[in-house]
Coordinates of N, CA and C and ligand atoms in Angstrom, one line a residue:
M240 N -54.7 -51.2 -40.7 CA -53.6 -50.9 -40.2 C -53.3 -49.3 -39.7
N241 N -54.5 -48.6 -39.4 CA -54.2 -47.4 -39.3 C -53.9 -47.4 -37.5
K242 N -54.5 -48.7 -36.7 CA -54.0 -48.5 -35.3 C -52.8 -48.5 -35.1
F243 N -52.0 -49.0 -36.0 CA -50.7 -49.3 -35.9 C -49.8 -47.9 -36.1
N244 N -49.9 -47.5 -35.0 CA -49.0 -46.0 -35.1 C -47.8 -45.9 -34.5
Q245 N -47.4 -46.9 -34.1 CA -45.9 -46.9 -33.3 C -44.9 -46.5 -34.1
G246 N -44.8 -46.8 -35.1 CA -43.8 -46.6 -36.1 C -43.0 -48.1 -36.6
F247 N -42.7 -48.3 -37.6 CA -42.0 -49.6 -37.8 C -40.8 -49.1 -38.6
S248 N -39.6 -49.7 -38.2 CA -38.2 -49.7 -38.7 C -37.8 -51.3 -39.3
L249 N -37.9 -51.3 -40.7 CA -37.4 -52.2 -41.2 C -35.8 -52.3 -41.7
V250 N -35.3 -53.2 -41.3 CA -33.8 -53.4 -41.6 C -33.3 -54.2 -42.8
I251 N -32.6 -53.7 -43.5 CA -32.3 -54.5 -45.0 C -30.8 -54.7 -45.0
P252 N -30.1 -55.7 -44.5 CA -28.7 -55.7 -44.7 C -28.5 -56.1 -46.2
T253 N -27.2 -55.4 -46.5 CA -26.9 -55.6 -48.1 C -25.6 -55.8 -48.0
Y254 N -25.0 -56.8 -49.1 CA -23.7 -56.6 -49.5 C -23.7 -57.5 -51.1
N255 N -23.1 -56.2 -51.8 CA -23.0 -56.7 -53.4 C -24.6 -56.9 -53.7
E256 N -25.2 -56.1 -53.6 CA -26.7 -56.0 -54.0 C -27.2 -55.3 -54.9
A257 N -26.4 -54.6 -55.5 CA -26.6 -53.4 -56.6 C -27.5 -53.7 -57.6
A258 N -27.6 -55.0 -57.9 CA -28.7 -55.3 -58.8 C -30.3 -55.3 -58.5
N259 N -30.1 -55.4 -56.9 CA -31.5 -55.5 -56.5 C -32.1 -54.5 -55.4
I260 N -31.4 -53.9 -55.0 CA -31.8 -52.7 -54.0 C -32.6 -51.9 -54.4
E261 N -32.8 -51.2 -55.6 CA -33.8 -50.3 -56.0 C -35.3 -51.1 -56.2
D262 N -35.2 -52.1 -56.8 CA -36.2 -52.8 -56.7 C -36.9 -53.2 -55.6
L263 N -36.1 -53.4 -54.5 CA -36.7 -53.6 -53.1 C -37.2 -52.9 -52.6
C264 N -36.4 -51.5 -52.6 CA -36.8 -50.4 -51.8 C -38.1 -50.0 -52.6
S265 N -38.3 -50.1 -53.7 CA -39.5 -49.4 -54.4 C -40.8 -50.4 -54.1
L266 N -40.3 -51.4 -53.8 CA -41.4 -52.7 -53.6 C -42.0 -52.5 -52.1
V267 N -40.8 -52.0 -51.3 CA -41.1 -52.0 -49.9 C -42.1 -50.5 -49.6
V268 N -41.4 -49.4 -50.2 CA -42.3 -48.2 -50.0 C -43.4 -48.5 -50.6
N269 N -44.0 -49.0 -51.5 CA -45.3 -49.1 -52.2 C -46.2 -49.8 -51.0
V270 N -45.5 -51.1 -50.8 CA -46.6 -51.9 -49.8 C -46.7 -51.3 -48.8
L271 N -45.8 -50.5 -47.9 CA -45.9 -49.9 -46.8 C -46.9 -48.7 -46.8
S272 N -46.6 -48.0 -47.7 CA -47.5 -46.7 -47.6 C -48.8 -47.1 -48.0
K273 N -48.9 -48.0 -49.2 CA -50.5 -48.2 -49.6 C -51.2 -48.9 -48.2
N274 N -50.5 -49.5 -47.3 CA -51.3 -49.8 -45.9 C -51.2 -48.9 -44.8
N275 N -50.7 -47.9 -45.1 CA -50.7 -46.5 -44.3 C -50.1 -46.7 -43.0
I276 N -48.9 -47.6 -43.3 CA -47.8 -47.9 -42.2 C -46.6 -46.6 -42.1
D277 N -46.5 -46.3 -40.9 CA -45.6 -45.2 -40.7 C -44.3 -46.0 -40.4
F278 N -43.3 -45.8 -41.7 CA -42.1 -46.6 -41.6 C -40.8 -45.8 -41.7
E279 N -40.0 -46.5 -41.6 CA -38.6 -46.0 -41.9 C -37.8 -47.4 -42.3
V280 N -36.8 -47.4 -43.4 CA -36.1 -48.4 -43.9 C -34.6 -48.0 -43.3
I281 N -34.0 -48.9 -42.8 CA -32.3 -48.8 -42.6 C -31.6 -49.8 -43.4
I282 N -30.8 -49.1 -44.6 CA -30.3 -50.1 -45.4 C -28.7 -50.1 -44.4
V283 N -28.3 -51.6 -44.1 CA -27.1 -51.5 -43.5 C -26.0 -52.1 -44.6
D284 N -25.1 -51.6 -45.1 CA -24.3 -52.0 -46.3 C -22.9 -52.4 -45.5
D285 N -22.3 -53.3 -45.8 CA -20.5 -53.4 -45.5 C -19.7 -53.3 -46.7
N286 N -20.0 -51.9 -47.1 CA -19.0 -51.2 -47.9 C -18.8 -52.2 -49.2
S287 N -20.0 -52.3 -49.9 CA -19.9 -53.6 -51.1 C -19.1 -53.1 -52.0
P288 N -18.2 -53.8 -52.6 CA -17.2 -53.3 -53.8 C -18.2 -53.1 -54.9
D289 N -19.5 -53.7 -55.2 CA -20.4 -53.0 -56.3 C -21.0 -52.0 -55.9
Q290 N -20.7 -51.2 -54.8 CA -21.4 -50.0 -54.4 C -22.4 -50.1 -54.0
T291 N -23.2 -50.9 -53.8 CA -24.5 -51.2 -53.3 C -24.9 -49.8 -52.3
W292 N -24.2 -49.5 -51.5 CA -24.0 -48.2 -50.4 C -24.2 -46.8 -51.4
L293 N -23.8 -46.8 -52.6 CA -23.8 -45.4 -53.2 C -25.4 -45.4 -53.9
I294 N -26.0 -46.7 -54.5 CA -27.2 -46.6 -55.1 C -28.2 -46.3 -53.7
A295 N -27.7 -47.0 -52.7 CA -29.0 -46.6 -51.6 C -28.7 -45.4 -51.1
Q296 N -27.6 -44.8 -51.1 CA -27.6 -43.2 -50.6 C -28.2 -42.5 -51.8
K297 N -28.3 -42.6 -53.0 CA -29.1 -42.3 -54.0 C -30.5 -42.2 -53.9
I298 N -30.8 -43.3 -53.4 CA -32.4 -43.6 -53.1 C -32.9 -42.5 -51.5
S299 N -32.0 -43.0 -50.9 CA -32.1 -42.2 -49.6 C -32.3 -40.6 -49.8
A300 N -31.4 -40.0 -50.7 CA -31.5 -38.7 -51.1 C -32.9 -38.1 -51.5
K301 N -33.4 -39.3 -52.3 CA -34.9 -38.9 -52.8 C -36.2 -39.2 -51.8
D302 N -35.8 -40.1 -50.8 CA -36.8 -40.4 -49.6 C -36.0 -40.7 -48.6
K303 N -36.7 -39.6 -47.9 CA -36.0 -39.5 -46.3 C -36.4 -40.7 -45.4
R304 N -37.3 -41.4 -45.7 CA -37.7 -42.6 -45.0 C -36.7 -43.4 -45.0
I305 N -35.9 -43.5 -46.1 CA -34.9 -44.4 -46.3 C -33.5 -44.1 -45.9
K306 N -33.2 -44.8 -45.0 CA -31.6 -44.4 -44.1 C -30.7 -45.2 -44.4
V307 N -29.5 -45.0 -44.6 CA -28.3 -45.7 -45.1 C -27.4 -46.0 -43.9
I308 N -26.8 -47.0 -43.6 CA -25.7 -47.1 -42.8 C -24.6 -47.7 -43.7
R309 N -23.5 -47.2 -43.9 CA -22.4 -47.8 -44.5 C -21.2 -48.2 -43.5
R310 N -21.2 -49.4 -43.1 CA -19.8 -50.0 -42.5 C -18.5 -50.1 -43.4
M311 N -17.6 -49.8 -42.6 CA -16.2 -49.9 -43.8 C -15.7 -51.4 -43.7
N312 N -16.3 -52.0 -42.9 CA -15.6 -53.3 -43.1 C -16.6 -54.4 -43.0
K313 N -16.5 -55.7 -43.6 CA -17.4 -56.6 -43.7 C -17.7 -57.5 -42.3
K314 N -18.8 -57.1 -41.7 CA -18.7 -57.6 -40.5 C -20.1 -58.8 -40.3
G315 N -20.6 -58.8 -41.3 CA -21.6 -60.0 -41.6 C -22.9 -59.7 -41.4
L316 N -23.9 -60.5 -41.8 CA -25.2 -60.1 -42.0 C -26.0 -59.8 -40.5
A317 N -25.9 -60.8 -39.7 CA -26.7 -60.7 -38.2 C -26.0 -59.3 -37.6
T318 N -24.6 -59.0 -37.6 CA -24.4 -57.7 -36.8 C -25.0 -56.5 -37.8
A319 N -25.2 -56.7 -39.1 CA -25.7 -55.5 -39.5 C -27.1 -55.2 -39.2
V320 N -27.7 -56.3 -39.0 CA -29.4 -56.2 -38.5 C -29.1 -55.5 -37.2
V321 N -28.2 -56.0 -36.3 CA -28.3 -55.4 -34.8 C -27.9 -53.9 -34.9
E322 N -26.8 -53.4 -36.0 CA -26.7 -52.2 -35.9 C -27.9 -51.4 -36.4
G323 N -28.4 -51.9 -37.7 CA -29.8 -51.0 -38.0 C -30.9 -51.0 -36.9
W324 N -31.0 -51.9 -36.1 CA -32.1 -52.0 -34.9 C -31.8 -51.1 -34.1
K325 N -30.1 -50.9 -33.7 CA -29.9 -49.8 -32.6 C -30.1 -48.5 -33.0
N326 N -30.1 -48.1 -34.4 CA -30.4 -47.0 -34.8 C -32.1 -46.7 -35.1
A327 N -33.0 -47.6 -35.0 CA -34.3 -47.6 -35.4 C -35.0 -46.7 -34.6
K328 N -36.1 -45.9 -35.0 CA -36.7 -45.3 -34.3 C -38.1 -45.9 -33.7
G329 N -38.5 -46.7 -34.9 CA -39.8 -47.5 -34.5 C -40.0 -48.0 -33.1
D330 N -41.0 -48.5 -33.0 CA -41.3 -49.5 -31.9 C -41.4 -50.8 -32.1
I331 N -41.7 -51.0 -33.4 CA -41.8 -52.2 -34.3 C -40.7 -52.6 -35.2
L332 N -39.9 -53.8 -35.1 CA -38.6 -53.7 -36.0 C -38.9 -54.9 -36.8
G333 N -38.1 -54.9 -37.9 CA -38.2 -56.0 -38.9 C -36.9 -56.2 -39.4
V334 N -37.0 -57.3 -40.3 CA -35.8 -57.6 -41.1 C -36.1 -58.5 -42.2
I335 N -35.7 -57.8 -43.4 CA -36.0 -58.6 -44.7 C -34.6 -58.4 -45.6
D336 N -34.1 -59.7 -46.3 CA -33.0 -59.7 -47.2 C -33.1 -58.9 -48.2
S337 N -32.2 -58.6 -49.1 CA -32.5 -57.7 -50.1 C -32.4 -58.4 -51.4
D338 N -32.4 -59.6 -51.6 CA -32.2 -60.1 -52.8 C -33.7 -60.7 -53.5
L339 N -34.8 -60.2 -52.9 CA -36.1 -60.3 -53.2 C -36.6 -62.0 -53.2
Q340 N -36.0 -62.5 -52.3 CA -36.4 -63.9 -52.2 C -37.6 -64.2 -51.1
Q341 N -37.6 -62.9 -50.6 CA -38.8 -62.8 -49.5 C -39.5 -61.6 -49.9
P342 N -41.1 -61.8 -50.2 CA -42.0 -61.0 -50.7 C -42.2 -59.8 -49.9
P343 N -42.1 -58.6 -49.9 CA -42.2 -57.3 -49.3 C -43.8 -57.4 -48.8
E344 N -44.5 -57.8 -49.8 CA -45.8 -57.8 -50.0 C -46.6 -58.6 -48.4
A345 N -45.5 -59.4 -47.9 CA -46.0 -60.4 -46.8 C -46.1 -59.3 -45.5
I346 N -45.2 -58.3 -45.5 CA -44.8 -57.6 -44.3 C -46.3 -57.2 -43.6
P347 N -47.2 -56.3 -44.5 CA -48.5 -56.1 -43.7 C -49.2 -57.1 -42.9
F348 N -48.9 -58.3 -43.6 CA -49.4 -59.3 -42.9 C -48.8 -59.9 -41.5
L349 N -47.6 -59.7 -41.5 CA -46.7 -60.0 -40.2 C -47.0 -58.9 -39.2
L350 N -47.2 -57.6 -39.9 CA -47.5 -56.6 -38.8 C -49.0 -56.7 -38.2
D351 N -49.7 -57.1 -39.0 CA -51.1 -57.4 -38.5 C -51.2 -58.4 -37.4
K352 N -50.5 -59.3 -37.5 CA -50.4 -60.6 -36.4 C -50.0 -59.9 -35.2
L353 N -49.0 -58.8 -35.3 CA -48.8 -58.2 -34.0 C -49.9 -57.3 -33.4
N354 N -50.3 -56.6 -34.5 CA -51.6 -55.6 -34.2 C -52.6 -56.5 -33.2
Q355 N -52.9 -57.7 -33.9 CA -54.0 -58.2 -33.6 C -54.0 -58.8 -32.1
D356 N -53.0 -59.3 -31.5 CA -52.9 -60.1 -30.4 C -51.6 -59.4 -29.5
E357 N -51.9 -58.7 -28.8 CA -51.2 -58.0 -27.7 C -49.9 -59.0 -27.1
S358 N -50.0 -60.1 -27.0 CA -49.4 -61.1 -26.1 C -48.4 -61.7 -27.1
V359 N -48.8 -61.4 -28.5 CA -47.5 -61.8 -29.6 C -46.3 -60.9 -29.8
D360 N -45.1 -61.2 -29.6 CA -44.0 -60.2 -29.4 C -43.2 -60.3 -30.9
I361 N -43.0 -61.5 -31.4 CA -42.3 -62.0 -32.7 C -43.1 -62.4 -33.5
V362 N -43.2 -62.2 -34.7 CA -43.9 -62.9 -35.9 C -42.6 -63.3 -36.9
I363 N -42.9 -64.4 -37.2 CA -41.6 -65.1 -38.1 C -42.6 -65.4 -39.4
A364 N -42.0 -65.1 -40.9 CA -42.5 -65.5 -41.5 C -41.8 -66.9 -42.0
S365 N -42.3 -68.1 -42.2 CA -41.9 -69.1 -42.3 C -42.1 -69.7 -43.7
R366 N -40.8 -70.4 -44.0 CA -41.0 -71.3 -45.4 C -41.5 -72.8 -45.1
N367 N -41.7 -73.1 -43.9 CA -42.0 -74.6 -43.7 C -43.2 -74.8 -42.8
I368 N -44.2 -73.8 -42.5 CA -45.2 -73.9 -41.9 C -46.2 -74.4 -42.8
K369 N -47.5 -75.0 -42.3 CA -48.5 -75.7 -43.2 C -49.0 -74.6 -43.6
G370 N -49.4 -74.6 -45.1 CA -50.0 -73.4 -45.7 C -49.0 -72.7 -46.6
A371 N -47.9 -72.9 -46.4 CA -46.6 -72.5 -47.0 C -46.6 -73.1 -48.1
P372 N -46.7 -72.7 -49.4 CA -46.8 -73.5 -50.6 C -45.2 -74.0 -50.9
A373 N -44.9 -74.8 -51.4 CA -43.6 -75.4 -51.7 C -42.6 -74.4 -52.6
S374 N -41.7 -74.0 -52.2 CA -40.8 -72.9 -52.7 C -39.5 -73.9 -53.7
K375 N -39.0 -73.2 -54.3 CA -38.0 -74.0 -55.2 C -36.6 -74.1 -54.6
R376 N -36.6 -74.2 -53.2 CA -35.2 -74.0 -52.6 C -34.1 -75.3 -53.3
N377 N -32.9 -75.0 -53.6 CA -32.4 -76.1 -53.9 C -32.1 -77.0 -53.0
I378 N -31.2 -78.3 -53.1 CA -31.0 -79.1 -52.0 C -30.1 -78.6 -51.0
W379 N -29.1 -77.7 -51.4 CA -28.2 -77.2 -50.4 C -29.0 -76.4 -49.5
R380 N -30.0 -75.6 -49.9 CA -30.8 -74.6 -49.1 C -31.5 -75.4 -48.0
R381 N -32.2 -76.5 -48.7 CA -32.7 -77.2 -47.7 C -32.1 -77.8 -46.7
F382 N -31.0 -78.4 -47.1 CA -30.3 -79.0 -46.3 C -29.8 -78.2 -45.2
V383 N -29.2 -76.7 -45.6 CA -29.0 -76.0 -44.6 C -29.9 -75.4 -43.5
S384 N -30.9 -75.4 -44.2 CA -31.8 -75.0 -43.3 C -32.7 -76.0 -42.4
S385 N -33.0 -77.2 -42.8 CA -33.3 -78.2 -42.0 C -32.2 -78.9 -40.9
S386 N -31.1 -79.0 -41.3 CA -30.0 -79.4 -40.6 C -29.6 -78.3 -39.4
G387 N -29.9 -77.1 -39.7 CA -29.7 -76.2 -38.8 C -30.6 -76.2 -37.7
A388 N -32.0 -76.4 -38.1 CA -33.0 -76.5 -37.2 C -32.7 -77.7 -36.3
F389 N -32.6 -78.8 -36.8 CA -32.3 -80.0 -36.3 C -31.2 -79.7 -34.9
I390 N -30.1 -79.2 -35.4 CA -28.9 -79.2 -34.5 C -29.5 -78.4 -33.3
C391 N -29.9 -76.9 -34.0 CA -30.5 -76.1 -32.6 C -31.3 -76.8 -32.0
A392 N -32.6 -77.6 -32.4 CA -33.5 -78.3 -31.3 C -32.4 -79.3 -30.4
F393 N -31.7 -80.0 -31.0 CA -30.7 -80.7 -29.9 C -29.9 -80.0 -29.0
L394 N -29.3 -79.1 -29.4 CA -28.3 -78.2 -28.6 C -28.9 -77.3 -27.7
L395 N -30.3 -76.7 -28.1 CA -30.8 -75.6 -27.4 C -32.4 -76.1 -27.1
P396 N -32.5 -77.1 -26.3 CA -33.9 -77.8 -26.0 C -34.6 -76.8 -25.5
K397 N -34.5 -75.9 -24.8 CA -35.1 -75.0 -24.4 C -36.0 -74.0 -25.0
L398 N -35.4 -73.7 -26.5 CA -35.7 -72.7 -27.4 C -37.2 -73.2 -27.6
P399 N -38.0 -72.1 -27.8 CA -39.6 -72.5 -28.4 C -39.6 -73.5 -29.8
R400 N -40.3 -74.5 -30.0 CA -40.2 -74.8 -31.1 C -40.8 -74.5 -32.2
L401 N -40.0 -74.0 -33.3 CA -40.6 -73.4 -34.5 C -40.5 -74.1 -35.7
S402 N -41.1 -73.7 -36.9 CA -41.1 -74.4 -38.0 C -40.0 -73.9 -38.9
D403 N -39.6 -72.7 -38.7 CA -38.3 -72.1 -39.4 C -37.3 -71.3 -38.3
P404 N -36.7 -71.9 -37.5 CA -36.1 -71.1 -36.8 C -34.6 -70.5 -37.5
M405 N -34.6 -70.8 -38.7 CA -33.2 -70.2 -39.7 C -34.0 -69.2 -40.6
S406 N -35.2 -68.8 -40.1 CA -35.9 -67.4 -40.9 C -34.9 -66.2 -40.8
G407 N -35.3 -65.6 -41.9 CA -34.4 -64.1 -42.0 C -35.1 -63.3 -42.3
F408 N -36.5 -63.5 -42.2 CA -37.7 -62.6 -42.5 C -38.7 -62.6 -41.2
F409 N -38.5 -61.4 -40.5 CA -39.4 -61.4 -39.1 C -39.7 -59.9 -38.8
V410 N -40.5 -59.9 -37.9 CA -40.8 -58.6 -37.1 C -41.0 -58.8 -35.5
L411 N -40.7 -57.7 -34.7 CA -40.7 -58.0 -33.3 C -40.8 -56.8 -32.6
R412 N -41.4 -56.8 -31.4 CA -41.7 -55.4 -30.6 C -40.2 -55.0 -30.3
K413 N -39.8 -53.9 -30.2 CA -38.7 -53.4 -29.8 C -38.0 -54.2 -28.1
E414 N -39.2 -53.7 -27.5 CA -39.0 -54.3 -26.1 C -38.1 -55.7 -25.8
V415 N -38.5 -56.5 -27.1 CA -37.9 -57.9 -27.1 C -36.4 -57.8 -27.0
I416 N -35.9 -57.0 -27.6 CA -34.4 -56.8 -27.4 C -33.7 -55.6 -26.8
H417 N -34.9 -54.9 -26.1 CA -34.4 -53.9 -25.2 C -33.4 -53.9 -24.3
N418 N -32.3 -53.1 -24.2 CA -31.0 -53.5 -23.4 C -30.3 -55.0 -23.0
K419 N -30.6 -55.6 -24.4 CA -30.2 -56.9 -24.5 C -28.9 -56.9 -25.2
A420 N -27.6 -57.3 -24.9 CA -26.7 -57.3 -25.6 C -26.5 -58.6 -26.8
L421 N -26.8 -58.1 -27.7 CA -26.8 -59.0 -29.2 C -25.5 -59.3 -29.5
S422 N -25.1 -60.4 -29.8 CA -23.8 -60.7 -30.4 C -23.7 -62.0 -31.2
P423 N -24.5 -61.6 -32.4 CA -24.5 -63.0 -33.3 C -23.3 -63.2 -34.0
W424 N -23.1 -64.4 -34.6 CA -22.2 -64.8 -35.3 C -22.8 -65.3 -36.7
G425 N -22.2 -64.9 -38.0 CA -22.8 -65.3 -39.4 C -24.4 -64.4 -39.6
Y426 N -24.8 -65.6 -39.9 CA -26.3 -65.1 -40.4 C -27.5 -65.2 -39.3
K427 N -27.4 -66.0 -38.6 CA -28.8 -66.4 -37.8 C -29.0 -65.2 -36.7
I428 N -29.5 -64.2 -37.3 CA -30.1 -63.3 -36.4 C -31.4 -63.6 -35.5
L429 N -32.2 -64.2 -36.0 CA -33.3 -64.8 -35.2 C -33.0 -65.6 -34.2
L430 N -32.0 -66.5 -34.3 CA -31.4 -67.6 -33.2 C -31.1 -66.4 -31.9
E431 N -30.2 -65.4 -32.5 CA -29.7 -64.8 -31.3 C -31.1 -63.8 -30.5
V432 N -32.0 -63.5 -31.3 CA -33.1 -62.6 -30.8 C -34.0 -64.0 -29.7
L433 N -34.0 -65.2 -30.3 CA -34.8 -65.9 -29.5 C -34.1 -66.6 -28.3
V434 N -32.8 -66.6 -28.5 CA -31.8 -66.6 -27.3 C -31.7 -65.8 -26.0
R435 N -31.7 -64.7 -26.6 CA -31.3 -63.5 -25.7 C -32.7 -62.6 -25.3
G436 N -33.6 -62.6 -26.2 CA -34.8 -61.7 -26.1 C -35.6 -61.8 -24.9
D437 N -36.5 -61.2 -24.5 CA -37.5 -61.2 -23.5 C -38.9 -61.5 -24.3
Y438 N -39.7 -62.3 -24.6 CA -41.0 -62.2 -25.4 C -41.8 -63.4 -24.6
K439 N -43.1 -63.4 -24.9 CA -43.8 -64.2 -24.5 C -44.5 -65.2 -25.6
K440 N -44.8 -64.5 -26.7 CA -45.8 -65.6 -27.6 C -44.9 -65.3 -29.0
I441 N -44.7 -66.3 -29.6 CA -44.2 -66.0 -31.0 C -45.4 -66.8 -32.1
S442 N -45.7 -65.9 -33.4 CA -46.5 -66.3 -34.2 C -45.9 -66.6 -35.4
E443 N -46.2 -67.4 -36.5 CA -45.6 -67.6 -37.5 C -46.6 -67.4 -38.6
A444 N -46.0 -67.2 -39.8 CA -47.1 -67.0 -40.7 C -46.1 -67.5 -42.2
P445 N -47.0 -68.1 -43.2 CA -46.4 -69.0 -44.2 C -46.2 -67.8 -45.1
Y446 N -45.1 -68.2 -46.0 CA -44.8 -67.4 -47.5 C -43.8 -68.3 -48.3
V447 N -43.9 -67.9 -49.5 CA -43.0 -68.5 -50.3 C -41.7 -68.1 -50.6
F448 N -40.5 -68.7 -50.5 CA -39.2 -68.2 -50.7 C -39.0 -68.5 -52.4
A449 N -38.7 -67.4 -52.9 CA -38.3 -67.4 -54.2 C -37.1 -67.6 -54.4
E450 N -36.6 -67.9 -55.9 CA -35.2 -67.9 -56.2 C -34.6 -66.4 -56.3
R451 N -33.2 -66.5 -56.3 CA -32.7 -65.3 -56.4 C -32.4 -65.2 -57.5
K452 N -32.9 -63.9 -58.3 CA -32.8 -63.7 -59.8 C -31.5 -63.0 -60.3
K453 N -31.2 -62.1 -59.4 CA -30.1 -61.3 -59.6 C -29.1 -61.2 -58.4
G454 N -27.5 -61.3 -58.9 CA -26.8 -61.1 -57.8 C -26.7 -62.6 -57.2
G455 N -25.4 -62.5 -56.4 CA -24.9 -64.0 -56.1 C -25.1 -64.3 -54.8
S456 N -25.6 -65.4 -54.3 CA -25.8 -65.9 -52.7 C -24.3 -65.6 -52.3
K457 N -24.6 -65.2 -50.9 CA -23.0 -65.2 -50.0 C -23.1 -66.1 -49.2
A458 N -24.1 -67.1 -49.1 CA -24.3 -68.4 -48.2 C -23.8 -69.3 -48.6
G459 N -22.5 -69.6 -48.4 CA -21.5 -70.7 -48.8 C -21.2 -71.7 -47.6
I460 N -20.4 -72.6 -47.9 CA -20.0 -73.4 -46.7 C -19.2 -72.9 -45.6
K461 N -18.8 -71.5 -45.7 CA -17.9 -70.9 -44.9 C -19.1 -70.3 -43.8
Q462 N -20.2 -70.0 -44.4 CA -21.3 -69.6 -43.4 C -22.1 -70.5 -42.7
Y463 N -22.0 -71.5 -43.3 CA -22.8 -73.0 -42.7 C -21.7 -73.3 -41.7
L464 N -20.3 -73.1 -42.0 CA -19.6 -73.7 -40.5 C -19.7 -72.6 -39.4
I465 N -19.8 -71.3 -39.8 CA -19.9 -70.6 -38.9 C -21.2 -70.6 -37.8
S466 N -22.2 -70.9 -38.7 CA -23.5 -71.1 -37.9 C -23.3 -72.3 -36.9
F467 N -22.7 -73.2 -37.7 CA -22.5 -74.5 -36.5 C -22.0 -74.2 -35.4
L468 N -21.0 -73.4 -35.8 CA -20.0 -72.9 -34.6 C -20.8 -72.1 -33.3
Y469 N -21.5 -71.3 -34.0 CA -22.5 -70.5 -33.3 C -23.5 -71.2 -32.5
F470 N -24.1 -72.1 -33.2 CA -24.8 -73.0 -32.4 C -24.2 -73.8 -31.2
L471 N -22.8 -74.4 -31.5 CA -22.1 -74.9 -30.5 C -21.8 -74.1 -29.3
K472 N -21.6 -72.9 -29.6 CA -21.3 -72.1 -28.5 C -22.4 -71.7 -27.8
L473 N -23.5 -71.6 -28.4 CA -24.8 -71.5 -27.6 C -25.2 -72.8 -26.6
G474 N -25.1 -73.7 -27.4 CA -25.2 -74.9 -26.5 C -24.3 -75.3 -25.5
V475 N -23.4 -74.9 -25.5 CA -22.3 -75.0 -24.5 C -22.5 -73.8 -23.2
Q476 N -22.5 -72.9 -23.6 CA -23.2 -71.7 -22.6 C -24.4 -72.2 -22.1
S477 N -25.2 -72.7 -22.6 CA -26.7 -73.2 -22.2 C -26.4 -74.2 -21.1
R478 N -25.4 -75.5 -21.7 CA -25.3 -76.5 -20.6 C -24.5 -76.0 -19.6
M479 N -23.6 -75.1 -19.4 CA -22.7 -74.8 -18.6 C -23.4 -73.8 -17.5
G480 N -25.0 -73.4 -18.0 CA -25.3 -72.4 -17.1 C -25.0 -71.1 -17.3
L481 N -24.2 -70.8 -18.0 CA -23.7 -69.2 -18.8 C -24.8 -68.6 -18.8
K482 N -25.7 -69.0 -19.7 CA -26.7 -68.3 -20.2 C -28.3 -68.9 -19.9
S483 N -29.0 -68.3 -19.5 CA -30.4 -69.1 -19.1 C -30.8 -69.5 -20.6
L484 N -30.6 -68.9 -21.6 CA -31.2 -69.3 -22.9 C -32.9 -70.0 -22.7
R485 N -33.4 -69.1 -21.8 CA -34.7 -69.4 -21.8 C -35.0 -70.5 -21.0
Ligands
GTP851 N1 -24.3 -56.0 -44.6 C1 -24.2 -57.1 -44.7 N2 -25.4 -57.9 -45.4 C2 -25.0 -59.3 -45.8 C3 -23.8 -59.7 -45.7 N3 -23.9 -61.0 -46.2 C4 -25.1 -61.1 -46.9 N4 -25.9 -60.1 -46.7 C5 -27.3 -60.0 -46.9 O1 -28.0 -60.8 -46.1 C6 -28.9 -61.1 -47.4 C7 -28.9 -62.6 -47.3 O2 -27.8 -62.9 -47.9 P1 -28.0 -64.2 -48.9 O3 -26.6 -64.3 -49.7 O4 -29.0 -63.9 -50.0 O5 -28.0 -65.4 -48.2 P2 -29.3 -66.5 -48.0 O6 -30.5 -66.0 -48.5 O7 -29.3 -67.0 -46.7 O8 -28.9 -67.3 -49.0 P3 -29.3 -67.9 -50.5 O9 -30.8 -68.5 -50.6 O10 -28.6 -68.5 -51.5 O11 -29.3 -66.2 -51.5 C8 -28.9 -60.3 -48.2 O12 -29.7 -59.1 -48.2 C9 -27.4 -60.2 -48.4 O13 -27.0 -59.0 -49.4 C10 -22.6 -59.0 -45.1 O14 -21.5 -59.6 -44.6 N5 -23.0 -58.0 -44.6
MG852 MG1 -30.8 -65.1 -50.1

């Protein structure tokens, strides 16, 4: 990982993750330090009622590589990631959820894939690719993920075919989104990157999606409906030629 010296900025969106944020930060810091990766972590919290932002600020006071952005209104997961990336210093950007459902130990593998092939611009951690051991996702999670992928493939036929286009765990070169106006709705930040970004090649790497052990999910029926409306919006824009959508 030494040849990887461009700096890595990992964004962690949080909302009511007081029970998880400390554990996640220490796992992330350990794995990135152990692999000699020059990094910063940017936690973007939407003024969580459980004061996740305060815990994050205390962690940040002890480790300057960890930064905190506290937004005073709940504006949603995907825009939190965009906000974090806007403030990122690294040339390589990433995102991981804060609920420990995605393993931080996989980050060096994702970064290695960028390192090893200059033509790869985005590396997505996938729950569905061959080689990803079966995760214990409940039926609702599987439905959300597979129906989302199906609707996307139907509405946005020009998008690259991916095993997990709903993944929230990926890394990318900063140039992919340089000067792009990202305006995602809801949770689907990867889709916004795929639709608006400039990239040549995408790579996928398997991982096991774990069960959430602490804190509660924020992904309910409302988020599902927002995602559906967002897919429709992109589909309409694409068909009307308002956006090239690749
Ligand atoms: N800043 C910010 N982060 C959010 C918001 N909603 C969710 N998040 C964070 O985004 C990540 C994913 O949210 P989850 O509720 O775990 O959603 P999910 O992983 O898609 O669904 P589950 O598998 O049910 O947990 C977590 O780190 C949340 O804390 C939000 O409105 N603002
Ligand atoms: Mg989750």
